[in-house]
XYZ file of C-alpha atoms in Angstrom:
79
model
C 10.521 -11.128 6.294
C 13.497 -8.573 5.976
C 14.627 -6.632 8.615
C 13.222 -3.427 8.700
C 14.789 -0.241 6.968
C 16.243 2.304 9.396
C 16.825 5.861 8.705
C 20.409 6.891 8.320
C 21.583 9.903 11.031
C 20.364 13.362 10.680
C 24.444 14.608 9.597
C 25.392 17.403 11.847
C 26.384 19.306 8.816
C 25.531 23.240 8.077
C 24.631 23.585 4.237
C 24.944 27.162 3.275
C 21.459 28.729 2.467
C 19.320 26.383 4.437
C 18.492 26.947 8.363
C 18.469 23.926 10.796
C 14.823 24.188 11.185
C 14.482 23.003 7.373
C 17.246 20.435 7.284
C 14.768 18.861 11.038
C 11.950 19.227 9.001
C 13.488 17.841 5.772
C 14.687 14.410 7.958
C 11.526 14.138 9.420
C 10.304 14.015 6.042
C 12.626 11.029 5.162
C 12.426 9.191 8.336
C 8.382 9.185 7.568
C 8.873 7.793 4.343
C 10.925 4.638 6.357
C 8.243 4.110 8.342
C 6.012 4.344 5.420
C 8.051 1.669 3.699
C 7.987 -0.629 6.412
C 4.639 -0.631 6.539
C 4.213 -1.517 2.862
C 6.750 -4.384 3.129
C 4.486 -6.019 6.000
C 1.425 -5.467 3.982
C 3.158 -6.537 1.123
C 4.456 -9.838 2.780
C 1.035 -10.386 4.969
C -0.737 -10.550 1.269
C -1.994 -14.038 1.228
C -1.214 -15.963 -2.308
C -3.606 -18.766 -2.044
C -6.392 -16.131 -3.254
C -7.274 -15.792 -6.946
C -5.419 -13.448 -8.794
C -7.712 -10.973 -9.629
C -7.921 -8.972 -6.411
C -4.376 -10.007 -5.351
C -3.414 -8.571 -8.328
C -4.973 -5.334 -7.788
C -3.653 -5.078 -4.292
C -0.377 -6.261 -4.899
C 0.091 -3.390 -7.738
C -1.013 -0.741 -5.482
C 1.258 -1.637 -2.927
C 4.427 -2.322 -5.590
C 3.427 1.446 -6.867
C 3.390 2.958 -3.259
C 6.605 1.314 -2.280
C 8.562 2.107 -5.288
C 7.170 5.554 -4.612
C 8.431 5.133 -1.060
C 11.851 3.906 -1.860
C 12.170 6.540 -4.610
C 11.868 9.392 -1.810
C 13.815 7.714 0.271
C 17.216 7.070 -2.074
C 16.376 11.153 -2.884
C 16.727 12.402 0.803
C 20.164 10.205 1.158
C 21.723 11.655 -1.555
């Protein structure tokens, strides 16, 4: 398995029109979202492949959905 995503630093940056308590509550967002990913990519590689495809199927797209989700909201809160 991969190593495990981390979240990138909170930047100690003051953006004009938003308060520190909403750029906290805005990383805390993203750094559930990495946690949420990582939790995906161990289900996702703990899926075992010797089953028949019909169920692993099923499961496999839900967690492919929820991950690109994931990863979506997470390249959003880096930019």
């Amino acid at each position: 398995m991969t190593e495990p995503l981390s979240p990138q630093p909170l930047p100690a940056l003051a953006l004009e029109g938003l308060s520190q308590r909403t750029l906290e509550e805005h990383y805390k967002l993203y750094r559930e979202y990495v946690n949420r990913a990582n939790e995906l990519r161990v289900r996702l590689a703990a899926l075992d492949r010797a089953t028949p495809p019909a169920p692993l199927s099923r499961d496999l797209g839900q967690i492919l959905a929820d991950l690109t989700g994931t990863l979506n909201a997470i390249r959003n809160h880096e930019l």
